[in-house]
mmCIF file of C-alpha atoms in Angstrom:
data_model
loop_
_atom_site.group_PDB
_atom_site.id
_atom_site.type_symbol
_atom_site.label_atom_id
_atom_site.label_comp_id
_atom_site.label_asym_id
_atom_site.label_seq_id
_atom_site.Cartn_x
_atom_site.Cartn_y
_atom_site.Cartn_z
ATOM 1 C CA MET A 643 -5.455 13.338 9.408
ATOM 2 C CA ALA A 644 -4.050 16.616 8.035
ATOM 3 C CA LEU A 645 -0.519 15.683 9.023
ATOM 4 C CA ASN A 646 1.824 18.536 9.523
ATOM 5 C CA LYS A 647 5.034 16.487 9.699
ATOM 6 C CA LYS A 648 8.620 17.569 9.157
ATOM 7 C CA SER A 649 9.772 16.512 5.708
ATOM 8 C CA VAL A 650 13.273 16.328 4.153
ATOM 9 C CA ASP A 651 12.738 19.953 3.013
ATOM 10 C CA ASP A 652 12.567 21.064 6.669
ATOM 11 C CA ILE A 653 15.873 19.612 7.915
ATOM 12 C CA GLN A 654 19.544 20.488 7.539
ATOM 13 C CA VAL A 655 21.661 17.433 6.777
ATOM 14 C CA LYS A 656 25.057 18.749 5.630
ATOM 15 C CA GLY A 657 27.781 16.660 7.280
ATOM 16 C CA LYS A 658 25.226 14.693 9.269
ATOM 17 C CA ARG A 659 24.586 10.904 9.254
ATOM 18 C CA VAL A 660 21.073 10.387 7.899
ATOM 19 C CA LEU A 661 19.356 7.016 8.447
ATOM 20 C CA VAL A 662 16.649 6.537 5.787
ATOM 21 C CA ARG A 663 14.075 3.756 6.128
ATOM 22 C CA CYS A 664 13.129 2.834 2.564
ATOM 23 C CA ASP A 665 10.817 0.236 1.083
ATOM 24 C CA PHE A 666 13.144 -2.009 -0.926
ATOM 25 C CA ASN A 667 10.851 -5.029 -0.559
ATOM 26 C CA VAL A 668 11.275 -5.873 -4.262
ATOM 27 C CA PRO A 669 10.404 -9.116 -5.992
ATOM 28 C CA LEU A 670 13.401 -11.312 -6.724
ATOM 29 C CA LYS A 671 13.792 -14.244 -9.123
ATOM 30 C CA GLU A 672 17.003 -16.258 -8.943
ATOM 31 C CA GLY A 673 18.763 -13.267 -7.374
ATOM 32 C CA ALA A 674 17.588 -10.742 -9.940
ATOM 33 C CA ILE A 675 15.089 -7.918 -9.277
ATOM 34 C CA THR A 676 12.012 -8.364 -11.457
ATOM 35 C CA ASP A 677 10.306 -5.061 -10.677
ATOM 36 C CA GLU A 678 12.322 -1.934 -9.636
ATOM 37 C CA THR A 679 9.308 0.353 -8.985
ATOM 38 C CA ARG A 680 10.021 0.667 -5.273
ATOM 39 C CA ILE A 681 13.691 1.460 -5.843
ATOM 40 C CA LYS A 682 12.840 4.194 -8.344
ATOM 41 C CA ALA A 683 10.252 5.624 -5.944
ATOM 42 C CA ALA A 684 12.943 6.118 -3.260
ATOM 43 C CA LEU A 685 15.409 7.953 -5.493
ATOM 44 C CA PRO A 686 14.117 11.563 -5.131
ATOM 45 C CA THR A 687 14.569 11.502 -1.350
ATOM 46 C CA ILE A 688 17.997 9.803 -1.513
ATOM 47 C CA GLN A 689 19.234 12.208 -4.230
ATOM 48 C CA LYS A 690 18.076 15.250 -2.217
ATOM 49 C CA LEU A 691 20.038 14.073 0.894
ATOM 50 C CA ILE A 692 23.138 13.358 -1.258
ATOM 51 C CA ASP A 693 22.960 16.770 -2.945
ATOM 52 C CA GLU A 694 22.757 18.472 0.447
ATOM 53 C CA GLY A 695 25.878 16.802 1.774
ATOM 54 C CA GLY A 696 24.305 14.205 4.039
ATOM 55 C CA LYS A 697 25.954 10.886 4.833
ATOM 56 C CA VAL A 698 23.114 8.700 3.668
ATOM 57 C CA ILE A 699 22.584 5.338 5.432
ATOM 58 C CA LEU A 700 19.739 3.304 3.905
ATOM 59 C CA CYS A 701 17.864 0.421 5.515
ATOM 60 C CA SER A 702 14.882 -1.747 4.530
ATOM 61 C CA HIS A 703 13.372 -5.171 4.963
ATOM 62 C CA LEU A 704 12.899 -7.648 2.125
ATOM 63 C CA GLY A 705 10.604 -10.630 2.244
ATOM 64 C CA LYS A 706 9.157 -12.330 5.315
ATOM 65 C CA VAL A 707 12.387 -13.958 6.570
ATOM 66 C CA LYS A 708 10.662 -16.848 8.258
ATOM 67 C CA ASN A 709 13.576 -19.244 8.664
ATOM 68 C CA GLY A 710 16.323 -16.838 9.640
ATOM 69 C CA PRO A 711 18.779 -14.877 7.499
ATOM 70 C CA ASN A 712 19.521 -16.259 4.026
ATOM 71 C CA GLU A 713 21.248 -14.986 0.928
ATOM 72 C CA GLY A 714 18.026 -15.324 -1.057
ATOM 73 C CA GLU A 715 16.643 -12.375 0.855
ATOM 74 C CA SER A 716 19.815 -10.272 1.081
ATOM 75 C CA LEU A 717 19.646 -6.642 -0.130
ATOM 76 C CA ALA A 718 22.793 -7.139 -2.228
ATOM 77 C CA PRO A 719 20.869 -6.917 -5.553
ATOM 78 C CA VAL A 720 19.273 -3.645 -4.315
ATOM 79 C CA ALA A 721 22.738 -2.143 -3.644
ATOM 80 C CA LYS A 722 23.776 -2.998 -7.194
ATOM 81 C CA SER A 723 20.601 -1.471 -8.676
ATOM 82 C CA LEU A 724 20.946 1.712 -6.548
ATOM 83 C CA SER A 725 24.624 2.137 -7.528
ATOM 84 C CA GLU A 726 23.575 2.113 -11.203
ATOM 85 C CA LYS A 727 20.689 4.523 -10.725
ATOM 86 C CA LEU A 728 22.554 6.993 -8.522
ATOM 87 C CA GLY A 729 25.686 6.854 -10.636
ATOM 88 C CA LYS A 730 27.833 6.244 -7.591
ATOM 89 C CA GLU A 731 28.926 3.288 -5.428
ATOM 90 C CA VAL A 732 26.496 2.311 -2.756
ATOM 91 C CA VAL A 733 28.532 0.554 -0.089
ATOM 92 C CA PHE A 734 26.663 -2.589 0.968
ATOM 93 C CA VAL A 735 27.127 -3.911 4.526
ATOM 94 C CA SER A 736 26.363 -7.625 4.123
ATOM 95 C CA ASP A 737 26.584 -8.410 7.894
ATOM 96 C CA TYR A 738 23.501 -10.318 8.993
ATOM 97 C CA ASN A 739 23.654 -8.495 12.327
ATOM 98 C CA VAL A 740 22.663 -5.304 10.383
ATOM 99 C CA THR A 741 24.132 -2.864 12.910
ATOM 100 C CA GLY A 742 27.320 -4.654 13.937
ATOM 101 C CA GLU A 743 31.008 -3.677 13.664
ATOM 102 C CA ALA A 744 30.944 -3.799 9.837
ATOM 103 C CA ALA A 745 28.112 -1.229 9.737
ATOM 104 C CA THR A 746 29.840 1.056 12.221
ATOM 105 C CA ALA A 747 33.092 0.908 10.273
ATOM 106 C CA ALA A 748 31.314 1.632 6.963
ATOM 107 C CA VAL A 749 29.523 4.639 8.455
ATOM 108 C CA ASN A 750 32.716 6.000 10.111
ATOM 109 C CA ALA A 751 34.445 5.919 6.712
ATOM 110 C CA MET A 752 31.706 8.012 4.977
ATOM 111 C CA ASN A 753 32.262 11.415 3.401
ATOM 112 C CA GLU A 754 29.507 13.899 2.633
ATOM 113 C CA GLY A 755 27.256 12.573 -0.165
ATOM 114 C CA ASP A 756 28.289 8.928 0.382
ATOM 115 C CA VAL A 757 25.660 6.183 0.527
ATOM 116 C CA VAL A 758 25.695 2.985 2.619
ATOM 117 C CA LEU A 759 23.037 0.266 2.493
ATOM 118 C CA LEU A 760 22.559 -1.940 5.558
ATOM 119 C CA GLN A 761 21.514 -5.566 5.367
ATOM 120 C CA ASN A 762 17.849 -6.670 5.487
ATOM 121 C CA THR A 763 16.493 -5.372 8.821
ATOM 122 C CA ARG A 764 14.395 -8.491 9.290
ATOM 123 C CA PHE A 765 17.616 -10.562 9.532
ATOM 124 C CA ARG A 766 17.557 -9.234 13.083
ATOM 125 C CA GLY A 767 14.624 -11.074 14.607
ATOM 126 C CA SER A 768 13.918 -8.163 16.947
ATOM 127 C CA GLU A 769 12.936 -5.851 14.060
ATOM 128 C CA GLU A 770 9.300 -6.972 14.281
ATOM 129 C CA THR A 771 9.025 -7.740 17.972
ATOM 130 C CA LYS A 772 7.867 -5.564 20.829
ATOM 131 C CA ASN A 773 11.248 -5.917 22.454
ATOM 132 C CA GLY A 774 13.133 -4.338 19.612
ATOM 133 C CA GLU A 775 14.499 -1.560 21.829
ATOM 134 C CA GLU A 776 18.110 -2.738 21.552
ATOM 135 C CA PHE A 777 17.967 -2.864 17.779
ATOM 136 C CA SER A 778 16.195 0.512 17.653
ATOM 137 C CA LYS A 779 18.972 2.034 19.761
ATOM 138 C CA GLU A 780 21.729 0.447 17.624
ATOM 139 C CA LEU A 781 20.154 1.875 14.458
ATOM 140 C CA ALA A 782 19.910 5.287 16.095
ATOM 141 C CA ASP A 783 23.571 5.062 17.254
ATOM 142 C CA LEU A 784 24.626 5.008 13.561
ATOM 143 C CA ALA A 785 22.837 8.308 12.739
ATOM 144 C CA ASP A 786 22.165 11.879 13.733
ATOM 145 C CA VAL A 787 18.941 12.285 11.774
ATOM 146 C CA TYR A 788 16.158 9.841 10.738
ATOM 147 C CA VAL A 789 14.005 9.942 7.635
ATOM 148 C CA CYS A 790 11.081 7.514 7.102
ATOM 149 C CA ASP A 791 10.204 7.039 3.431
ATOM 150 C CA ALA A 792 8.676 3.555 3.666
ATOM 151 C CA PHE A 793 4.922 4.096 3.543
ATOM 152 C CA GLY A 794 4.351 0.393 2.799
ATOM 153 C CA SER A 795 5.711 -0.445 6.263
ATOM 154 C CA SER A 796 4.424 2.625 8.126
ATOM 155 C CA HIS A 797 1.480 0.722 9.661
ATOM 156 C CA ARG A 798 3.929 -1.479 11.557
ATOM 157 C CA ALA A 799 5.521 -0.267 14.810
ATOM 158 C CA HIS A 800 8.860 -1.963 13.893
ATOM 159 C CA ALA A 801 12.298 -0.981 15.159
ATOM 160 C CA SER A 802 13.473 0.567 11.869
ATOM 161 C CA VAL A 803 10.094 2.241 11.204
ATOM 162 C CA ALA A 804 9.040 3.767 14.534
ATOM 163 C CA GLY A 805 11.219 2.412 17.335
ATOM 164 C CA VAL A 806 14.380 4.215 16.208
ATOM 165 C CA THR A 807 12.793 7.684 16.436
ATOM 166 C CA LYS A 808 12.712 7.675 20.252
ATOM 167 C CA PHE A 809 16.506 7.323 20.440
ATOM 168 C CA ILE A 810 17.131 9.858 17.650
ATOM 169 C CA THR A 811 15.042 12.347 19.660
ATOM 170 C CA GLU A 812 16.889 11.543 22.893
ATOM 171 C CA LYS A 813 20.215 12.494 21.293
ATOM 172 C CA GLY A 814 18.764 15.770 19.987
ATOM 173 C CA GLY A 815 18.235 14.629 16.382
ATOM 174 C CA GLU A 816 15.279 15.128 14.097
ATOM 175 C CA ASN A 817 12.769 12.649 12.610
ATOM 176 C CA ALA A 818 11.285 13.569 9.249
ATOM 177 C CA VAL A 819 9.350 11.929 6.404
ATOM 178 C CA GLY A 820 10.692 11.570 2.871
ATOM 179 C CA TYR A 821 9.064 12.686 -0.375
ATOM 180 C CA LEU A 822 7.283 9.400 -0.955
ATOM 181 C CA MET A 823 5.737 9.410 2.524
ATOM 182 C CA GLN A 824 4.799 13.058 2.133
ATOM 183 C CA LYS A 825 3.004 12.350 -1.136
ATOM 184 C CA GLU A 826 1.077 9.448 0.419
ATOM 185 C CA ILE A 827 0.066 11.547 3.404
ATOM 186 C CA ASP A 828 -1.006 14.445 1.189
ATOM 187 C CA PHE A 829 -3.094 12.360 -1.275
ATOM 188 C CA LEU A 830 -4.662 9.821 1.080
ATOM 189 C CA GLY A 831 -5.068 12.315 3.936
ATOM 190 C CA ASN A 832 -6.771 14.921 1.780
ATOM 191 C CA ALA A 833 -8.947 12.321 0.058
ATOM 192 C CA VAL A 834 -10.345 11.092 3.295
ATOM 193 C CA GLU A 835 -10.429 14.280 5.364
ATOM 194 C CA ASN A 836 -10.866 17.083 2.866
ATOM 195 C CA PRO A 837 -12.051 15.660 -0.479
ATOM 196 C CA VAL A 838 -13.246 17.742 -3.402
ATOM 197 C CA ARG A 839 -16.807 16.484 -3.872
ATOM 198 C CA PRO A 840 -18.512 14.434 -5.221
ATOM 199 C CA PHE A 841 -16.242 11.855 -3.554
ATOM 200 C CA VAL A 842 -16.605 8.273 -4.850
ATOM 201 C CA ALA A 843 -14.962 5.328 -3.084
ATOM 202 C CA ILE A 844 -14.578 1.933 -4.804
ATOM 203 C CA LEU A 845 -13.887 -1.165 -2.767
ATOM 204 C CA GLY A 846 -13.236 -4.581 -4.244
ATOM 205 C CA GLY A 847 -11.236 -7.669 -3.399
ATOM 206 C CA ALA A 848 -12.177 -11.015 -2.025
ATOM 207 C CA LYS A 849 -13.281 -10.650 1.594
ATOM 208 C CA VAL A 850 -15.582 -8.291 3.445
ATOM 209 C CA ALA A 851 -13.638 -9.121 6.639
ATOM 210 C CA ASP A 852 -10.510 -7.341 5.272
ATOM 211 C CA LYS A 853 -12.432 -4.118 4.741
ATOM 212 C CA LEU A 854 -14.864 -3.938 7.676
ATOM 213 C CA ASN A 855 -13.596 -0.694 9.173
ATOM 214 C CA VAL A 856 -12.808 0.811 5.747
ATOM 215 C CA ILE A 857 -16.425 0.346 4.606
ATOM 216 C CA SER A 858 -17.792 1.935 7.737
ATOM 217 C CA ASN A 859 -15.319 4.853 7.758
ATOM 218 C CA LEU A 860 -15.680 5.613 4.061
ATOM 219 C CA LEU A 861 -19.460 5.625 4.254
ATOM 220 C CA GLU A 862 -19.157 8.599 6.602
ATOM 221 C CA LYS A 863 -16.720 10.420 4.292
ATOM 222 C CA CYS A 864 -17.771 9.709 0.720
ATOM 223 C CA ASP A 865 -20.909 10.528 -1.331
ATOM 224 C CA THR A 866 -21.025 7.176 -3.183
ATOM 225 C CA LEU A 867 -19.550 3.846 -2.158
ATOM 226 C CA ILE A 868 -19.169 1.222 -4.867
ATOM 227 C CA ILE A 869 -18.723 -2.444 -3.903
ATOM 228 C CA GLY A 870 -17.279 -5.029 -6.301
ATOM 229 C CA GLY A 871 -15.121 -8.151 -6.181
ATOM 230 C CA GLY A 872 -15.791 -11.233 -4.116
ATOM 231 C CA MET A 873 -17.008 -9.167 -1.157
ATOM 232 C CA ALA A 874 -20.031 -7.999 -3.174
ATOM 233 C CA TYR A 875 -21.659 -11.428 -2.935
ATOM 234 C CA THR A 876 -21.899 -11.286 0.868
ATOM 235 C CA PHE A 877 -23.777 -7.950 0.430
ATOM 236 C CA LEU A 878 -26.009 -9.478 -2.190
ATOM 237 C CA LYS A 879 -26.807 -12.494 0.003
ATOM 238 C CA ALA A 880 -27.556 -10.082 2.859
ATOM 239 C CA LYS A 881 -30.130 -8.504 0.557
ATOM 240 C CA GLY A 882 -31.743 -11.905 -0.039
ATOM 241 C CA TYR A 883 -30.288 -12.788 -3.448
ATOM 242 C CA GLU A 884 -29.286 -16.307 -4.493
ATOM 243 C CA ILE A 885 -25.508 -16.164 -5.053
ATOM 244 C CA GLY A 886 -24.796 -19.780 -6.129
ATOM 245 C CA LYS A 887 -21.282 -20.982 -5.380
ATOM 246 C CA SER A 888 -19.924 -17.402 -5.132
ATOM 247 C CA LEU A 889 -17.506 -16.394 -2.377
ATOM 248 C CA VAL A 890 -19.438 -15.532 0.781
ATOM 249 C CA ASP A 891 -18.715 -14.804 4.442
ATOM 250 C CA ASP A 892 -21.847 -15.901 6.295
ATOM 251 C CA THR A 893 -20.525 -14.475 9.565
ATOM 252 C CA LYS A 894 -20.625 -10.963 8.053
ATOM 253 C CA LEU A 895 -24.211 -10.951 6.723
ATOM 254 C CA ASP A 896 -25.523 -8.897 9.652
ATOM 255 C CA TYR A 897 -22.624 -6.449 9.244
ATOM 256 C CA CYS A 898 -23.544 -5.999 5.554
ATOM 257 C CA LYS A 899 -27.165 -5.356 6.510
ATOM 258 C CA GLU A 900 -25.957 -2.727 9.023
ATOM 259 C CA MET A 901 -23.876 -0.999 6.345
ATOM 260 C CA LEU A 902 -26.778 -0.945 3.904
ATOM 261 C CA GLU A 903 -28.945 0.645 6.621
ATOM 262 C CA LYS A 904 -26.127 3.082 7.535
ATOM 263 C CA ALA A 905 -25.813 4.234 3.906
ATOM 264 C CA GLU A 906 -29.556 4.842 3.752
ATOM 265 C CA LYS A 907 -29.565 6.712 7.060
ATOM 266 C CA LEU A 908 -26.675 8.936 5.985
ATOM 267 C CA GLY A 909 -28.205 9.530 2.556
ATOM 268 C CA LYS A 910 -25.221 7.992 0.772
ATOM 269 C CA LYS A 911 -25.385 5.847 -2.334
ATOM 270 C CA LEU A 912 -24.076 2.311 -1.879
ATOM 271 C CA LEU A 913 -23.866 0.619 -5.251
ATOM 272 C CA LEU A 914 -23.797 -3.171 -5.631
ATOM 273 C CA PRO A 915 -23.552 -5.298 -8.823
ATOM 274 C CA VAL A 916 -26.749 -5.683 -10.880
ATOM 275 C CA ASP A 917 -25.231 -8.408 -13.070
ATOM 276 C CA SER A 918 -22.404 -10.884 -12.755
ATOM 277 C CA VAL A 919 -19.997 -12.916 -14.883
ATOM 278 C CA THR A 920 -20.331 -16.521 -13.725
ATOM 279 C CA ILE A 921 -18.281 -19.706 -14.147
ATOM 280 C CA ALA A 922 -18.979 -23.384 -13.507
ATOM 281 C CA ASP A 923 -15.522 -24.193 -12.091
ATOM 282 C CA PHE A 924 -12.545 -22.098 -11.012
ATOM 283 C CA PRO A 925 -9.737 -22.045 -13.634
ATOM 284 C CA ASN A 926 -6.587 -23.971 -12.871
ATOM 285 C CA PRO A 927 -4.076 -22.425 -13.353
ATOM 286 C CA ILE A 928 -5.774 -19.113 -12.566
ATOM 287 C CA ASP A 929 -5.145 -17.640 -16.033
ATOM 288 C CA ALA A 930 -6.396 -20.703 -17.977
ATOM 289 C CA PRO A 931 -9.223 -20.268 -20.534
ATOM 290 C CA VAL A 932 -12.632 -20.368 -18.883
ATOM 291 C CA GLU A 933 -16.227 -20.396 -20.201
ATOM 292 C CA VAL A 934 -18.439 -17.663 -18.746
ATOM 293 C CA GLN A 935 -22.119 -16.696 -18.649
ATOM 294 C CA ASN A 936 -23.500 -13.282 -17.803
ATOM 295 C CA CYS A 937 -26.577 -13.167 -15.591
ATOM 296 C CA ASP A 938 -28.519 -10.573 -13.603
ATOM 297 C CA VAL A 939 -27.970 -10.902 -9.874
ATOM 298 C CA ALA A 940 -31.668 -11.758 -9.485
ATOM 299 C CA ASP A 941 -31.146 -14.888 -11.729
ATOM 300 C CA MET A 942 -27.907 -16.371 -10.448
ATOM 301 C CA PRO A 943 -27.894 -20.143 -11.024
ATOM 302 C CA ALA A 944 -27.292 -22.191 -7.828
ATOM 303 C CA ASP A 945 -24.474 -24.183 -9.458
ATOM 304 C CA ARG A 946 -22.374 -21.280 -10.698
ATOM 305 C CA GLU A 947 -19.881 -18.831 -9.155
ATOM 306 C CA GLY A 948 -19.733 -15.110 -9.741
ATOM 307 C CA CYS A 949 -16.164 -14.019 -10.573
ATOM 308 C CA ASP A 950 -16.487 -10.538 -12.088
ATOM 309 C CA ILE A 951 -18.999 -7.717 -12.339
ATOM 310 C CA GLY A 952 -21.119 -7.902 -15.501
ATOM 311 C CA PRO A 953 -21.318 -5.293 -18.319
ATOM 312 C CA LYS A 954 -24.379 -3.465 -16.928
ATOM 313 C CA THR A 955 -22.632 -3.087 -13.556
ATOM 314 C CA ALA A 956 -19.387 -1.963 -15.235
ATOM 315 C CA GLN A 957 -21.350 0.746 -17.074
ATOM 316 C CA MET A 958 -23.182 1.832 -13.894
ATOM 317 C CA TYR A 959 -19.868 2.108 -11.974
ATOM 318 C CA ALA A 960 -18.189 3.975 -14.835
ATOM 319 C CA ASP A 961 -21.100 6.436 -14.898
ATOM 320 C CA ALA A 962 -20.801 7.009 -11.132
ATOM 321 C CA VAL A 963 -17.083 7.833 -11.596
ATOM 322 C CA LYS A 964 -17.683 10.271 -14.446
ATOM 323 C CA SER A 965 -19.309 12.886 -12.237
ATOM 324 C CA ALA A 966 -16.808 12.515 -9.397
ATOM 325 C CA LYS A 967 -14.135 14.998 -8.392
ATOM 326 C CA THR A 968 -12.266 12.612 -6.051
ATOM 327 C CA VAL A 969 -12.057 8.828 -6.439
ATOM 328 C CA VAL A 970 -10.322 6.306 -4.158
ATOM 329 C CA TRP A 971 -10.121 2.729 -5.404
ATOM 330 C CA ASN A 972 -8.946 -0.284 -3.409
ATOM 331 C CA GLY A 973 -9.435 -3.847 -4.645
ATOM 332 C CA PRO A 974 -10.206 -5.386 -8.054
ATOM 333 C CA MET A 975 -13.727 -6.008 -9.349
ATOM 334 C CA GLY A 976 -13.132 -9.696 -10.135
ATOM 335 C CA VAL A 977 -10.494 -12.340 -10.694
ATOM 336 C CA PHE A 978 -8.425 -9.938 -12.734
ATOM 337 C CA GLU A 979 -5.491 -12.342 -13.012
ATOM 338 C CA ASN A 980 -7.595 -14.235 -15.595
ATOM 339 C CA PRO A 981 -7.978 -12.292 -18.891
ATOM 340 C CA THR A 982 -11.584 -13.416 -19.315
ATOM 341 C CA LEU A 983 -12.500 -12.306 -15.780
ATOM 342 C CA ALA A 984 -10.674 -8.962 -15.891
ATOM 343 C CA ALA A 985 -13.276 -7.053 -17.913
ATOM 344 C CA GLY A 986 -14.934 -5.401 -14.867
ATOM 345 C CA THR A 987 -11.590 -4.274 -13.424
ATOM 346 C CA ILE A 988 -10.522 -2.944 -16.848
ATOM 347 C CA ALA A 989 -13.771 -1.032 -17.219
ATOM 348 C CA VAL A 990 -13.325 0.656 -13.811
ATOM 349 C CA ALA A 991 -9.680 1.424 -14.498
ATOM 350 C CA LYS A 992 -10.627 2.903 -17.916
ATOM 351 C CA ALA A 993 -13.299 5.048 -16.273
ATOM 352 C CA LEU A 994 -10.781 6.380 -13.784
ATOM 353 C CA ALA A 995 -8.231 7.025 -16.541
ATOM 354 C CA GLU A 996 -10.777 9.098 -18.480
ATOM 355 C CA THR A 997 -12.086 11.267 -15.630
ATOM 356 C CA ASP A 998 -10.702 14.702 -14.594
ATOM 357 C CA ALA A 999 -11.107 13.737 -10.947
ATOM 358 C CA THR A 1000 -8.251 13.247 -8.543
ATOM 359 C CA THR A 1001 -7.790 9.419 -8.721
ATOM 360 C CA ILE A 1002 -6.060 7.583 -5.921
ATOM 361 C CA ILE A 1003 -5.308 3.851 -6.136
ATOM 362 C CA GLY A 1004 -4.905 2.240 -2.731
ATOM 363 C CA GLY A 1005 -1.975 -0.102 -3.308
ATOM 364 C CA GLY A 1006 -1.981 -3.917 -3.366
ATOM 365 C CA ASP A 1007 -3.938 -5.720 -6.094
ATOM 366 C CA SER A 1008 -5.568 -2.535 -7.440
ATOM 367 C CA ALA A 1009 -2.144 -0.980 -8.017
ATOM 368 C CA ALA A 1010 -0.964 -4.178 -9.747
ATOM 369 C CA ALA A 1011 -4.076 -4.248 -11.865
ATOM 370 C CA VAL A 1012 -3.847 -0.626 -12.930
ATOM 371 C CA ASN A 1013 -0.169 -1.002 -13.820
ATOM 372 C CA GLN A 1014 -0.608 -4.297 -15.635
ATOM 373 C CA LEU A 1015 -3.492 -2.917 -17.681
ATOM 374 C CA GLY A 1016 -1.424 0.073 -18.730
ATOM 375 C CA PHE A 1017 -3.410 2.796 -16.912
ATOM 376 C CA GLY A 1018 -0.788 3.642 -14.266
ATOM 377 C CA ASP A 1019 0.313 6.954 -15.776
ATOM 378 C CA LYS A 1020 -3.310 8.142 -16.010
ATOM 379 C CA MET A 1021 -3.868 8.029 -12.238
ATOM 380 C CA SER A 1022 -3.147 10.986 -9.909
ATOM 381 C CA HIS A 1023 -1.561 8.762 -7.303
ATOM 382 C CA ILE A 1024 -0.903 5.078 -6.869
ATOM 383 C CA SER A 1025 -0.152 4.189 -3.265
ATOM 384 C CA THR A 1026 2.933 2.127 -2.550
ATOM 385 C CA GLY A 1027 1.404 0.474 0.515
ATOM 386 C CA GLY A 1028 -1.525 -1.955 0.354
ATOM 387 C CA GLY A 1029 -1.970 -2.622 4.063
ATOM 388 C CA ALA A 1030 -0.866 0.870 5.089
ATOM 389 C CA SER A 1031 -3.263 2.619 2.694
ATOM 390 C CA LEU A 1032 -6.133 0.463 3.917
ATOM 391 C CA GLU A 1033 -5.432 1.371 7.521
ATOM 392 C CA PHE A 1034 -5.142 5.033 6.482
ATOM 393 C CA LEU A 1035 -8.598 4.760 4.810
ATOM 394 C CA GLU A 1036 -9.915 3.176 8.027
ATOM 395 C CA GLY A 1037 -8.924 6.369 9.807
ATOM 396 C CA ARG A 1038 -6.278 4.676 11.903
ATOM 397 C CA GLU A 1039 -3.013 6.339 12.962
ATOM 398 C CA LEU A 1040 0.063 4.789 11.326
ATOM 399 C CA PRO A 1041 3.033 4.337 13.721
ATOM 400 C CA GLY A 1042 5.577 5.349 11.074
ATOM 401 C CA VAL A 1043 3.741 8.574 10.384
ATOM 402 C CA VAL A 1044 2.978 9.394 14.050
ATOM 403 C CA ALA A 1045 6.659 8.890 14.980
ATOM 404 C CA ALA A 1046 7.883 11.695 12.709
ATOM 405 C CA ASP A 1047 8.352 15.120 14.304
ATOM 406 C CA ASP A 1048 5.621 17.708 13.919
ATOM 407 C CA LYS A 1049 6.625 20.885 12.073
#
């Protein structure tokens, strides 16, 4: 996984048309952007290409676009935000065809250092399909060079992520990764392939099924694997514990037994909760007040549901992190959206914030939790891609990374 890919520092862009795939999949409320993190993360790469005299053409998807193109998922608000942040006009091509005559005209009118933003790539239905060749070629026709800086989409072989590179190569152009992609590759790649030890991996979240390959792969790489969140109860049931009404995947009990045996065989520590915060009924809404009882996992009442790790477990997990030199964390320890059920996640986040280890947060809910709890600036790296970082931790090749040229 040590990926020796061309980055924006390895290419000459002066006077060239540079197509940059960004991740502008930002949350919108009534047409306004509610969190600009992803836009800010893209700025260093964009600014570098502007400063070097490239003609910068940006593209991204936004939302799922299930019912065809609609103004509610247009990238127009992103163009406005980018114009403010870059201190220059970002020309927005609102054409739902993305690469039609309007895009060609806008690109033809560009001078060095100009920026154009294309419409939501998913407005073209072929972005996500296997027959996206035509769209890939049209994107490549607009540019001389391609830069992928959308790690959050790099696990998808979409036209604007991977398909376009074939046609850029055919015309003698280069395919590179941006600063954001480079950082993800460096942190996640090194953590998995070349970690400074002891290496502790923490996995949480609701379902074992989502993390099957990650658990198996990380057991081979790490020294200690910590399991929390809803998935812990399937492991506890596999060990013969009563888990009450807690979340469980009965089809994965044998798998959990296999992983416990694998850890023992490899001489790795696999830590499971020793106590649990339980509730009688799930809160509705999710952040409503809720009464809780702590109990050891050996004494779980049959009529209660475990929704967070207990204080003894939180202390045990924090202690395991203290001696680590590398920590990767993916998935919360409980229902962190509820203040009463967030204590375990807070304890783990606090332990990571206080350690000198390299701390890597694997996107998704863990990234949201760390940022919401105010620990974001204490982490070495917070991944911008939930699904992509998970597949990276599984040891899978990501199409958007593979498609970039080797140095």
